[in-house]
PDB file of C-alpha atoms in Angstrom:
ATOM      1  CA  MET A  27     -32.633  -3.092  -1.944  1.00 31.00           C
ATOM      2  CA  ARG A  28     -30.729  -1.871   1.114  1.00 31.00           C
ATOM      3  CA  ARG A  29     -26.998  -1.833   0.929  1.00 32.00           C
ATOM      4  CA  GLN A  30     -25.468  -4.125   3.515  1.00 38.00           C
ATOM      5  CA  THR A  31     -22.407  -3.037   5.451  1.00 40.00           C
ATOM      6  CA  LEU A  32     -21.116  -5.554   7.923  1.00 43.00           C
ATOM      7  CA  GLY A  33     -18.762  -4.493  10.678  1.00 45.00           C
ATOM      8  CA  ALA A  34     -15.083  -4.792   9.865  1.00 48.00           C
ATOM      9  CA  ARG A  35     -13.706  -8.167  10.891  1.00 47.00           C
ATOM     10  CA  ARG A  36     -10.892  -7.755  13.405  1.00 49.00           C
ATOM     11  CA  LEU A  37      -7.881  -9.994  13.765  1.00 46.00           C
ATOM     12  CA  ASP A  38      -6.421 -10.771  17.195  1.00 50.00           C
ATOM     13  CA  GLU A  39      -5.363  -7.319  18.385  1.00 54.00           C
ATOM     14  CA  SER A  40      -3.036  -8.595  21.123  1.00 56.00           C
ATOM     15  CA  ALA A  41      -1.177 -10.693  18.546  1.00 57.00           C
ATOM     16  CA  ASP A  42      -0.957  -7.651  16.276  1.00 74.00           C
ATOM     17  CA  ASP A  43       0.508  -5.557  19.108  1.00 81.00           C
ATOM     18  CA  LEU A  44       3.104  -8.210  19.893  1.00 88.00           C
ATOM     19  CA  GLU A  45       4.047  -8.528  16.232  1.00 90.00           C
ATOM     20  CA  PHE A  46       4.479  -4.735  15.997  1.00 94.00           C
ATOM     21  CA  GLU A  47       6.718  -4.684  19.083  1.00 95.00           C
ATOM     22  CA  GLN A  48       8.829  -7.592  17.855  1.00 95.00           C
ATOM     23  CA  SER A  49       9.202  -6.021  14.422  1.00 96.00           C
ATOM     24  CA  VAL A  50      10.344  -2.703  15.892  1.00 97.00           C
ATOM     25  CA  LEU A  51      12.826  -4.343  18.260  1.00 96.00           C
ATOM     26  CA  ARG A  52      14.197  -6.503  15.447  1.00 97.00           C
ATOM     27  CA  GLY A  53      14.598  -3.531  13.122  1.00 98.00           C
ATOM     28  CA  LEU A  54      16.211  -1.197  15.648  1.00 97.00           C
ATOM     29  CA  SER A  55      18.610  -3.937  16.800  1.00 96.00           C
ATOM     30  CA  ALA A  56      19.906  -4.553  13.286  1.00 97.00           C
ATOM     31  CA  GLN A  57      23.320  -3.313  12.186  1.00 96.00           C
ATOM     32  CA  ARG A  58      21.521  -1.152   9.622  1.00 97.00           C
ATOM     33  CA  LYS A  59      18.415  -0.041  11.443  1.00 98.00           C
ATOM     34  CA  PHE A  60      15.049  -0.369   9.710  1.00 98.00           C
ATOM     35  CA  LEU A  61      11.301  -0.233  10.365  1.00 98.00           C
ATOM     36  CA  GLU A  62       8.674  -2.054   8.294  1.00 96.00           C
ATOM     37  CA  CYS A  63       6.710   0.363   6.156  1.00 95.00           C
ATOM     38  CA  LYS A  64       3.383  -1.413   6.736  1.00 91.00           C
ATOM     39  CA  TYR A  65       3.348   0.172  10.202  1.00 94.00           C
ATOM     40  CA  PHE A  66       3.055   3.659   8.732  1.00 94.00           C
ATOM     41  CA  TYR A  67      -0.690   3.146   8.539  1.00 89.00           C
ATOM     42  CA  ASP A  68      -2.231   3.851  11.894  1.00 90.00           C
ATOM     43  CA  GLU A  69      -5.202   6.229  11.724  1.00 86.00           C
ATOM     44  CA  ARG A  70      -2.988   9.338  11.661  1.00 93.00           C
ATOM     45  CA  GLY A  71      -0.583   7.798   9.147  1.00 93.00           C
ATOM     46  CA  SER A  72      -3.436   6.863   6.807  1.00 87.00           C
ATOM     47  CA  ALA A  73      -4.797  10.411   6.986  1.00 90.00           C
ATOM     48  CA  LEU A  74      -1.340  11.839   6.259  1.00 95.00           C
ATOM     49  CA  PHE A  75      -0.945   9.527   3.283  1.00 92.00           C
ATOM     50  CA  ASP A  76      -4.218  10.860   1.889  1.00 90.00           C
ATOM     51  CA  GLN A  77      -2.754  14.358   2.228  1.00 95.00           C
ATOM     52  CA  ILE A  78       0.382  13.228   0.379  1.00 96.00           C
ATOM     53  CA  CYS A  79      -1.814  12.042  -2.482  1.00 93.00           C
ATOM     54  CA  ARG A  80      -3.223  15.563  -2.804  1.00 94.00           C
ATOM     55  CA  GLN A  81       0.152  17.312  -3.007  1.00 97.00           C
ATOM     56  CA  PRO A  82       0.892  18.838  -6.427  1.00 97.00           C
ATOM     57  CA  GLU A  83       4.293  17.117  -6.637  1.00 97.00           C
ATOM     58  CA  TYR A  84       2.880  13.668  -5.953  1.00 97.00           C
ATOM     59  CA  TYR A  85       1.948  12.482  -9.444  1.00 97.00           C
ATOM     60  CA  PRO A  86       0.955   8.783  -8.830  1.00 96.00           C
ATOM     61  CA  THR A  87      -2.538   9.307  -7.445  1.00 94.00           C
ATOM     62  CA  ALA A  88      -3.871  11.822  -9.953  1.00 95.00           C
ATOM     63  CA  THR A  89      -2.256   9.948 -12.842  1.00 97.00           C
ATOM     64  CA  GLU A  90      -3.635   6.575 -11.793  1.00 97.00           C
ATOM     65  CA  ILE A  91      -7.115   8.066 -11.351  1.00 96.00           C
ATOM     66  CA  ARG A  92      -7.053   9.403 -14.913  1.00 97.00           C
ATOM     67  CA  ILE A  93      -5.942   6.016 -16.244  1.00 98.00           C
ATOM     68  CA  LEU A  94      -8.666   4.199 -14.298  1.00 97.00           C
ATOM     69  CA  GLU A  95     -11.307   6.580 -15.584  1.00 97.00           C
ATOM     70  CA  ASP A  96     -10.226   5.680 -19.106  1.00 97.00           C
ATOM     71  CA  CYS A  97      -9.972   1.907 -18.646  1.00 98.00           C
ATOM     72  CA  ALA A  98     -12.584   0.971 -16.006  1.00 98.00           C
ATOM     73  CA  GLU A  99     -15.383   0.223 -18.478  1.00 97.00           C
ATOM     74  CA  GLU A 100     -13.143  -2.094 -20.480  1.00 98.00           C
ATOM     75  CA  VAL A 101     -12.168  -3.895 -17.263  1.00 98.00           C
ATOM     76  CA  ALA A 102     -15.839  -4.210 -16.283  1.00 98.00           C
ATOM     77  CA  GLU A 103     -16.730  -5.657 -19.654  1.00 97.00           C
ATOM     78  CA  TRP A 104     -13.958  -8.217 -19.368  1.00 97.00           C
ATOM     79  CA  ILE A 105     -14.813  -9.396 -15.812  1.00 97.00           C
ATOM     80  CA  GLY A 106     -18.570  -9.493 -16.536  1.00 96.00           C
ATOM     81  CA  PRO A 107     -21.687  -8.710 -14.461  1.00 96.00           C
ATOM     82  CA  GLY A 108     -22.256  -9.565 -10.802  1.00 96.00           C
ATOM     83  CA  ALA A 109     -18.576  -9.528  -9.837  1.00 96.00           C
ATOM     84  CA  GLU A 110     -17.033  -9.306  -6.401  1.00 97.00           C
ATOM     85  CA  LEU A 111     -14.366  -6.614  -5.993  1.00 96.00           C
ATOM     86  CA  VAL A 112     -11.577  -7.296  -3.466  1.00 95.00           C
ATOM     87  CA  GLU A 113      -9.207  -4.406  -2.813  1.00 94.00           C
ATOM     88  CA  LEU A 114      -5.866  -4.772  -1.058  1.00 93.00           C
ATOM     89  CA  GLY A 115      -4.875  -1.711   0.965  1.00 84.00           C
ATOM     90  CA  SER A 116      -8.065   0.166   0.330  1.00 71.00           C
ATOM     91  CA  GLY A 117      -7.389   3.346   2.299  1.00 64.00           C
ATOM     92  CA  ALA A 118     -10.078   5.902   1.484  1.00 64.00           C
ATOM     93  CA  SER A 119     -11.471   3.752  -1.375  1.00 71.00           C
ATOM     94  CA  LEU A 120     -11.404   6.701  -3.791  1.00 79.00           C
ATOM     95  CA  LYS A 121     -10.081   4.772  -6.783  1.00 91.00           C
ATOM     96  CA  THR A 122     -12.424   1.920  -5.945  1.00 91.00           C
ATOM     97  CA  ARG A 123     -15.418   4.117  -6.653  1.00 93.00           C
ATOM     98  CA  ILE A 124     -14.258   4.480 -10.251  1.00 96.00           C
ATOM     99  CA  VAL A 125     -14.174   0.694 -10.647  1.00 97.00           C
ATOM    100  CA  LEU A 126     -17.427   0.105  -8.758  1.00 95.00           C
ATOM    101  CA  ARG A 127     -19.270   2.632 -10.925  1.00 96.00           C
ATOM    102  CA  ALA A 128     -18.063   0.832 -14.046  1.00 97.00           C
ATOM    103  CA  LEU A 129     -18.853  -2.705 -12.892  1.00 97.00           C
ATOM    104  CA  GLN A 130     -22.188  -4.165 -13.977  1.00 95.00           C
ATOM    105  CA  ARG A 131     -24.292  -4.909 -10.879  1.00 94.00           C
ATOM    106  CA  PRO A 132     -21.340  -5.653  -8.572  1.00 94.00           C
ATOM    107  CA  ALA A 133     -22.300  -8.241  -5.945  1.00 92.00           C
ATOM    108  CA  ARG A 134     -19.895  -7.387  -3.153  1.00 94.00           C
ATOM    109  CA  TYR A 135     -16.966  -5.161  -2.188  1.00 93.00           C
ATOM    110  CA  VAL A 136     -14.322  -6.511   0.214  1.00 93.00           C
ATOM    111  CA  PRO A 137     -11.799  -3.820   1.199  1.00 90.00           C
ATOM    112  CA  VAL A 138      -8.760  -5.174   3.053  1.00 90.00           C
ATOM    113  CA  ASP A 139      -6.672  -2.770   5.105  1.00 85.00           C
ATOM    114  CA  ILE A 140      -4.447  -2.802   8.178  1.00 80.00           C
ATOM    115  CA  SER A 141      -5.910   0.411   9.665  1.00 75.00           C
ATOM    116  CA  ALA A 142      -9.183  -0.544  11.365  1.00 76.00           C
ATOM    117  CA  ASP A 143     -10.696   2.842  12.220  1.00 73.00           C
ATOM    118  CA  TYR A 144      -9.730   4.377   8.909  1.00 69.00           C
ATOM    119  CA  LEU A 145     -11.106   1.427   6.963  1.00 77.00           C
ATOM    120  CA  GLN A 146     -14.476   1.543   8.710  1.00 77.00           C
ATOM    121  CA  ALA A 147     -14.763   5.306   8.168  1.00 72.00           C
ATOM    122  CA  ALA A 148     -14.028   4.851   4.469  1.00 68.00           C
ATOM    123  CA  VAL A 149     -16.663   2.167   3.880  1.00 77.00           C
ATOM    124  CA  ASP A 150     -19.259   4.028   5.957  1.00 80.00           C
ATOM    125  CA  SER A 151     -19.303   6.672   3.224  1.00 77.00           C
ATOM    126  CA  LEU A 152     -20.446   4.213   0.513  1.00 83.00           C
ATOM    127  CA  PRO A 153     -24.159   3.565   1.248  1.00 76.00           C
ATOM    128  CA  ALA A 154     -25.765   6.430  -0.622  1.00 79.00           C
ATOM    129  CA  GLU A 155     -23.671   5.934  -3.734  1.00 86.00           C
ATOM    130  CA  PHE A 156     -24.024   2.156  -4.117  1.00 89.00           C
ATOM    131  CA  PRO A 157     -27.414   0.961  -2.846  1.00 86.00           C
ATOM    132  CA  GLY A 158     -27.720  -2.815  -2.756  1.00 86.00           C
ATOM    133  CA  LEU A 159     -23.973  -3.419  -2.652  1.00 89.00           C
ATOM    134  CA  GLU A 160     -22.826  -5.734   0.122  1.00 91.00           C
ATOM    135  CA  VAL A 161     -19.679  -4.368   1.766  1.00 90.00           C
ATOM    136  CA  ARG A 162     -17.497  -6.657   3.910  1.00 90.00           C
ATOM    137  CA  PRO A 163     -14.494  -4.706   5.263  1.00 89.00           C
ATOM    138  CA  LEU A 164     -11.678  -6.943   6.443  1.00 90.00           C
ATOM    139  CA  ILE A 165      -8.998  -5.685   8.824  1.00 88.00           C
ATOM    140  CA  ALA A 166      -5.858  -7.580   7.896  1.00 87.00           C
ATOM    141  CA  ASP A 167      -2.221  -7.250   6.969  1.00 87.00           C
ATOM    142  CA  PHE A 168      -2.455  -8.425   3.381  1.00 89.00           C
ATOM    143  CA  THR A 169       1.283  -9.221   3.343  1.00 86.00           C
ATOM    144  CA  ALA A 170       0.515 -12.080   5.765  1.00 85.00           C
ATOM    145  CA  PRO A 171      -1.916 -14.992   5.241  1.00 85.00           C
ATOM    146  CA  PHE A 172      -5.594 -14.071   5.620  1.00 89.00           C
ATOM    147  CA  ARG A 173      -8.955 -15.461   4.492  1.00 90.00           C
ATOM    148  CA  LEU A 174     -11.622 -13.783   2.441  1.00 93.00           C
ATOM    149  CA  PRO A 175     -15.298 -14.392   3.213  1.00 90.00           C
ATOM    150  CA  PRO A 176     -16.683 -17.193   1.013  1.00 91.00           C
ATOM    151  CA  ARG A 177     -18.377 -16.166  -2.216  1.00 90.00           C
ATOM    152  CA  ALA A 178     -21.311 -17.689  -4.036  1.00 87.00           C
ATOM    153  CA  GLU A 179     -20.537 -20.191  -6.779  1.00 90.00           C
ATOM    154  CA  GLY A 180     -20.093 -18.620 -10.188  1.00 92.00           C
ATOM    155  CA  VAL A 181     -19.394 -15.094  -8.904  1.00 95.00           C
ATOM    156  CA  PRO A 182     -16.324 -13.670 -10.676  1.00 97.00           C
ATOM    157  CA  ARG A 183     -13.699 -12.090  -8.401  1.00 97.00           C
ATOM    158  CA  LEU A 184     -11.687  -9.019  -9.441  1.00 98.00           C
ATOM    159  CA  LEU A 185      -8.673  -8.322  -7.252  1.00 97.00           C
ATOM    160  CA  PHE A 186      -7.742  -4.622  -7.148  1.00 97.00           C
ATOM    161  CA  PHE A 187      -4.276  -3.517  -5.980  1.00 96.00           C
ATOM    162  CA  PRO A 188      -3.901   0.184  -6.837  1.00 94.00           C
ATOM    163  CA  GLY A 189      -1.464   2.859  -5.770  1.00 88.00           C
ATOM    164  CA  SER A 190       1.881   1.270  -6.728  1.00 88.00           C
ATOM    165  CA  THR A 191       2.034  -0.475  -3.319  1.00 92.00           C
ATOM    166  CA  LEU A 192       3.762  -3.392  -5.019  1.00 95.00           C
ATOM    167  CA  GLY A 193       6.780  -1.095  -5.298  1.00 96.00           C
ATOM    168  CA  ASN A 194       7.301  -1.368  -1.531  1.00 95.00           C
ATOM    169  CA  PHE A 195       8.331  -5.012  -2.031  1.00 96.00           C
ATOM    170  CA  HIS A 196      11.784  -6.098  -3.163  1.00 96.00           C
ATOM    171  CA  PRO A 197      11.234  -7.509  -6.701  1.00 97.00           C
ATOM    172  CA  ALA A 198      11.763 -11.097  -5.522  1.00 96.00           C
ATOM    173  CA  ASP A 199       9.224 -10.545  -2.740  1.00 96.00           C
ATOM    174  CA  ALA A 200       6.870  -8.825  -5.187  1.00 97.00           C
ATOM    175  CA  SER A 201       6.977 -11.889  -7.414  1.00 97.00           C
ATOM    176  CA  ALA A 202       6.317 -14.167  -4.429  1.00 96.00           C
ATOM    177  CA  PHE A 203       3.429 -11.933  -3.305  1.00 95.00           C
ATOM    178  CA  LEU A 204       1.811 -12.071  -6.748  1.00 96.00           C
ATOM    179  CA  ARG A 205       2.370 -15.827  -6.997  1.00 95.00           C
ATOM    180  CA  ASP A 206       1.418 -16.919  -3.484  1.00 93.00           C
ATOM    181  CA  THR A 207      -0.896 -14.317  -1.957  1.00 92.00           C
ATOM    182  CA  CYS A 208      -2.683 -12.915  -5.001  1.00 93.00           C
ATOM    183  CA  ARG A 209      -3.122 -16.241  -6.780  1.00 92.00           C
ATOM    184  CA  GLY A 210      -4.125 -17.793  -3.464  1.00 93.00           C
ATOM    185  CA  LEU A 211      -7.164 -15.487  -3.329  1.00 94.00           C
ATOM    186  CA  SER A 212      -8.649 -17.314  -6.339  1.00 93.00           C
ATOM    187  CA  ALA A 213      -9.230 -14.152  -8.349  1.00 95.00           C
ATOM    188  CA  ASP A 214     -10.342 -14.312 -11.972  1.00 96.00           C
ATOM    189  CA  ALA A 215      -8.369 -11.148 -12.720  1.00 97.00           C
ATOM    190  CA  LEU A 216      -5.982  -8.711 -11.066  1.00 98.00           C
ATOM    191  CA  LEU A 217      -6.103  -4.961 -11.737  1.00 98.00           C
ATOM    192  CA  ILE A 218      -2.864  -3.462 -10.428  1.00 98.00           C
ATOM    193  CA  GLY A 219      -1.142  -0.068 -10.419  1.00 97.00           C
ATOM    194  CA  VAL A 220       2.619   0.072 -11.017  1.00 98.00           C
ATOM    195  CA  ASP A 221       4.823   3.160 -10.886  1.00 98.00           C
ATOM    196  CA  LEU A 222       7.224   3.605 -13.788  1.00 98.00           C
ATOM    197  CA  GLU A 223      10.865   4.661 -14.078  1.00 97.00           C
ATOM    198  CA  LYS A 224      11.254   8.353 -14.838  1.00 97.00           C
ATOM    199  CA  ASP A 225      13.389  11.458 -14.361  1.00 97.00           C
ATOM    200  CA  PRO A 226      14.870  11.296 -10.817  1.00 97.00           C
ATOM    201  CA  ALA A 227      14.009  14.979 -10.351  1.00 97.00           C
ATOM    202  CA  VAL A 228      10.303  14.125 -10.628  1.00 97.00           C
ATOM    203  CA  LEU A 229      10.732  11.406  -8.013  1.00 97.00           C
ATOM    204  CA  ASP A 230      12.720  13.673  -5.704  1.00 97.00           C
ATOM    205  CA  ALA A 231       9.950  16.290  -5.761  1.00 97.00           C
ATOM    206  CA  ALA A 232       7.236  13.668  -5.197  1.00 97.00           C
ATOM    207  CA  TYR A 233       8.879  12.188  -2.099  1.00 98.00           C
ATOM    208  CA  ASN A 234      10.068  15.513  -0.652  1.00 98.00           C
ATOM    209  CA  ASP A 235       6.974  17.675  -1.109  1.00 97.00           C
ATOM    210  CA  ALA A 236       7.289  21.370  -0.322  1.00 98.00           C
ATOM    211  CA  ALA A 237       4.525  21.248   2.318  1.00 98.00           C
ATOM    212  CA  GLY A 238       6.446  18.627   4.308  1.00 98.00           C
ATOM    213  CA  VAL A 239       3.568  16.146   4.421  1.00 98.00           C
ATOM    214  CA  THR A 240       5.755  13.161   3.475  1.00 98.00           C
ATOM    215  CA  ALA A 241       8.211  14.167   6.197  1.00 98.00           C
ATOM    216  CA  ALA A 242       5.359  14.238   8.740  1.00 98.00           C
ATOM    217  CA  PHE A 243       4.178  10.839   7.465  1.00 98.00           C
ATOM    218  CA  ASN A 244       7.652   9.357   7.921  1.00 98.00           C
ATOM    219  CA  LEU A 245       8.094  10.854  11.409  1.00 98.00           C
ATOM    220  CA  ASN A 246       4.629   9.722  12.466  1.00 98.00           C
ATOM    221  CA  LEU A 247       5.994   6.185  12.615  1.00 98.00           C
ATOM    222  CA  LEU A 248       8.194   7.246  15.547  1.00 98.00           C
ATOM    223  CA  LYS A 249       5.188   8.919  17.174  1.00 98.00           C
ATOM    224  CA  ARG A 250       3.267   5.655  16.851  1.00 97.00           C
ATOM    225  CA  ILE A 251       6.118   3.715  18.468  1.00 98.00           C
ATOM    226  CA  ASN A 252       6.126   6.220  21.344  1.00 97.00           C
ATOM    227  CA  ARG A 253       2.370   5.920  21.835  1.00 96.00           C
ATOM    228  CA  GLU A 254       1.923   2.157  21.454  1.00 95.00           C
ATOM    229  CA  LEU A 255       5.240   0.801  22.712  1.00 96.00           C
ATOM    230  CA  GLY A 256       6.198   3.379  25.337  1.00 95.00           C
ATOM    231  CA  ALA A 257       9.317   4.672  23.575  1.00 97.00           C
ATOM    232  CA  ASP A 258      10.675   8.195  24.002  1.00 97.00           C
ATOM    233  CA  PHE A 259      11.739   9.239  20.491  1.00 98.00           C
ATOM    234  CA  ARG A 260      12.116  13.018  20.198  1.00 98.00           C
ATOM    235  CA  LEU A 261      10.784  13.738  16.717  1.00 98.00           C
ATOM    236  CA  GLU A 262      12.736  16.991  16.482  1.00 98.00           C
ATOM    237  CA  ASP A 263      15.959  14.940  16.710  1.00 98.00           C
ATOM    238  CA  PHE A 264      15.220  13.070  13.461  1.00 98.00           C
ATOM    239  CA  ALA A 265      14.923  14.280   9.859  1.00 98.00           C
ATOM    240  CA  HIS A 266      13.107  12.828   6.850  1.00 98.00           C
ATOM    241  CA  GLU A 267      15.236  11.813   3.857  1.00 98.00           C
ATOM    242  CA  ALA A 268      14.149  10.374   0.503  1.00 98.00           C
ATOM    243  CA  ASN A 269      16.435   9.750  -2.476  1.00 97.00           C
ATOM    244  CA  TYR A 270      16.271   7.841  -5.746  1.00 97.00           C
ATOM    245  CA  VAL A 271      18.986   5.174  -5.988  1.00 97.00           C
ATOM    246  CA  GLU A 272      19.374   4.668  -9.717  1.00 93.00           C
ATOM    247  CA  GLY A 273      21.295   1.395  -9.592  1.00 93.00           C
ATOM    248  CA  ARG A 274      18.561  -0.188  -7.490  1.00 96.00           C
ATOM    249  CA  HIS A 275      15.630   1.393  -9.391  1.00 97.00           C
ATOM    250  CA  ARG A 276      14.055   2.578  -6.168  1.00 98.00           C
ATOM    251  CA  VAL A 277      13.344   5.544  -3.936  1.00 98.00           C
ATOM    252  CA  GLU A 278      14.708   4.929  -0.444  1.00 98.00           C
ATOM    253  CA  MET A 279      13.162   6.669   2.541  1.00 98.00           C
ATOM    254  CA  HIS A 280      15.000   7.103   5.838  1.00 98.00           C
ATOM    255  CA  LEU A 281      14.856   8.888   9.167  1.00 98.00           C
ATOM    256  CA  ARG A 282      18.257  10.394  10.026  1.00 98.00           C
ATOM    257  CA  SER A 283      19.399  11.019  13.577  1.00 98.00           C
ATOM    258  CA  LEU A 284      20.484  14.640  13.978  1.00 98.00           C
ATOM    259  CA  ARG A 285      22.716  13.979  16.998  1.00 98.00           C
ATOM    260  CA  ASP A 286      24.226  11.261  19.166  1.00 98.00           C
ATOM    261  CA  GLN A 287      21.342  10.034  21.294  1.00 98.00           C
ATOM    262  CA  THR A 288      19.830   7.128  23.203  1.00 98.00           C
ATOM    263  CA  VAL A 289      16.163   6.200  22.875  1.00 98.00           C
ATOM    264  CA  ARG A 290      14.351   4.076  25.439  1.00 96.00           C
ATOM    265  CA  LEU A 291      11.988   1.392  24.199  1.00 94.00           C
ATOM    266  CA  GLY A 292      10.441  -0.349  27.165  1.00 86.00           C
ATOM    267  CA  ARG A 293      13.362  -1.788  29.120  1.00 89.00           C
ATOM    268  CA  ARG A 294      15.729  -1.497  26.204  1.00 93.00           C
ATOM    269  CA  GLU A 295      17.960   1.300  25.039  1.00 96.00           C
ATOM    270  CA  VAL A 296      18.686   2.023  21.389  1.00 97.00           C
ATOM    271  CA  ARG A 297      21.730   4.158  20.619  1.00 97.00           C
ATOM    272  CA  PHE A 298      22.015   6.390  17.560  1.00 98.00           C
ATOM    273  CA  ALA A 299      25.107   8.127  16.260  1.00 98.00           C
ATOM    274  CA  ALA A 300      24.727  11.530  14.645  1.00 98.00           C
ATOM    275  CA  GLY A 301      23.855  10.926  10.993  1.00 98.00           C
ATOM    276  CA  GLU A 302      22.776   7.309  11.534  1.00 98.00           C
ATOM    277  CA  ARG A 303      19.651   6.403   9.599  1.00 98.00           C
ATOM    278  CA  ILE A 304      16.588   4.211  10.016  1.00 98.00           C
ATOM    279  CA  HIS A 305      15.477   2.750   6.684  1.00 98.00           C
ATOM    280  CA  THR A 306      11.674   3.036   6.582  1.00 98.00           C
ATOM    281  CA  GLU A 307      10.585   2.361   2.994  1.00 98.00           C
ATOM    282  CA  ASN A 308      11.603   1.369  -0.522  1.00 97.00           C
ATOM    283  CA  SER A 309       9.552   2.263  -3.569  1.00 98.00           C
ATOM    284  CA  TYR A 310      10.702   0.338  -6.644  1.00 98.00           C
ATOM    285  CA  LYS A 311      10.050   1.746 -10.112  1.00 98.00           C
ATOM    286  CA  TYR A 312       9.568  -0.517 -13.137  1.00 98.00           C
ATOM    287  CA  SER A 313       9.505  -0.335 -16.881  1.00 97.00           C
ATOM    288  CA  VAL A 314       6.330  -1.827 -18.369  1.00 98.00           C
ATOM    289  CA  GLU A 315       8.373  -4.695 -19.770  1.00 97.00           C
ATOM    290  CA  ALA A 316      10.144  -5.410 -16.463  1.00 97.00           C
ATOM    291  CA  PHE A 317       6.862  -5.557 -14.564  1.00 98.00           C
ATOM    292  CA  CYS A 318       5.225  -7.834 -17.133  1.00 97.00           C
ATOM    293  CA  ASP A 319       8.215 -10.188 -16.943  1.00 97.00           C
ATOM    294  CA  LEU A 320       7.864 -10.254 -13.142  1.00 97.00           C
ATOM    295  CA  ALA A 321       4.122 -10.947 -13.423  1.00 97.00           C
ATOM    296  CA  GLU A 322       4.774 -13.792 -15.858  1.00 97.00           C
ATOM    297  CA  GLN A 323       7.220 -15.369 -13.441  1.00 96.00           C
ATOM    298  CA  ALA A 324       4.428 -15.246 -10.843  1.00 97.00           C
ATOM    299  CA  ARG A 325       2.073 -16.965 -13.337  1.00 97.00           C
ATOM    300  CA  TRP A 326      -0.056 -13.990 -14.281  1.00 98.00           C
ATOM    301  CA  ARG A 327      -0.727 -13.289 -17.965  1.00 97.00           C
ATOM    302  CA  ARG A 328      -1.125  -9.714 -19.148  1.00 97.00           C
ATOM    303  CA  ARG A 329      -4.437  -8.890 -20.789  1.00 97.00           C
ATOM    304  CA  ARG A 330      -3.997  -5.124 -21.131  1.00 98.00           C
ATOM    305  CA  THR A 331      -1.695  -2.338 -19.999  1.00 98.00           C
ATOM    306  CA  TRP A 332      -2.655   1.326 -19.844  1.00 98.00           C
ATOM    307  CA  THR A 333      -0.325   4.275 -19.242  1.00 98.00           C
ATOM    308  CA  ASP A 334      -0.650   8.060 -19.265  1.00 97.00           C
ATOM    309  CA  GLU A 335       0.732  10.137 -22.113  1.00 97.00           C
ATOM    310  CA  HIS A 336       3.938  10.926 -20.198  1.00 96.00           C
ATOM    311  CA  ARG A 337       4.426   7.284 -19.109  1.00 97.00           C
ATOM    312  CA  LEU A 338       4.623   8.234 -15.458  1.00 98.00           C
ATOM    313  CA  PHE A 339       2.388   5.417 -14.256  1.00 98.00           C
ATOM    314  CA  SER A 340       0.805   2.189 -15.477  1.00 98.00           C
ATOM    315  CA  VAL A 341      -2.275   0.068 -14.775  1.00 98.00           C
ATOM    316  CA  HIS A 342      -2.314  -3.604 -15.769  1.00 98.00           C
ATOM    317  CA  LEU A 343      -5.113  -6.134 -16.123  1.00 98.00           C
ATOM    318  CA  LEU A 344      -3.748  -9.627 -15.478  1.00 98.00           C
ATOM    319  CA  GLU A 345      -5.334 -13.076 -15.489  1.00 97.00           C
ATOM    320  CA  PRO A 346      -3.969 -16.184 -13.771  1.00 96.00           C
ATOM    321  CA  VAL A 347      -2.162 -18.661 -15.996  1.00 92.00           C
TER     322      VAL A 347
END
């Protein structure tokens, strides 16, 4: 049987552009300037994130892959044959391959990602490995409402949310996302990666890699604003910063202005004082118990939890209550 790959479904691009502009203007007009981290992922940003995942200091990717290799067959046995796999924030779909190989005769793979070109390139690499698998890439911001293609009656749906992306949400928003968005997708199970609390020195090294890839990833957001919104940020006038804030259980990422300066954004001007920062990302870290409590509040019941031997990272299989 030939594998079917349908073209990625596009949302209204003009609406997306307007939303991006409004988000940037709102964030840079705030008393404490911020930019939404979901806009990191243009084509260049997605490629840089893949490079981050290959840095020796960045433990989450390699650790999660090892955990998935150990647990994927058990997950496949639990969900049963002929399942549909829906992945939120698929990126290069590397971890997905581990799950797809374990699943028994998977019926369909629906990767959902905000980066259109990168998503299509990732799914185009699947045909030889998974003949007969229908692939339906969906270009969407999964933090906003979106619709999945309808599935045949009786087909189990496994929702896959790897990579500790949930950590980018404030815990209250994470709970709402699990309760409203994830449960709203009518999944029979959720397989999710969650980063764990650990020595701050390990976190500092992971988010400030020696090769400077995370810094380039952070600064690329300004480059995107220049390109798509006509701004004139000078990247050399901003520096990447990432620090673990113990009382908040999160890594905070910022871009710090290195001098007093004014940036033009269309007809507007945005002033920066020397040392002023733009908050670009949070990455919350959980204990296993804290995450399971949060999942319960969102009406997901834990079936299994897997961690590595050093308890750096965790993978959870949840079912809706």
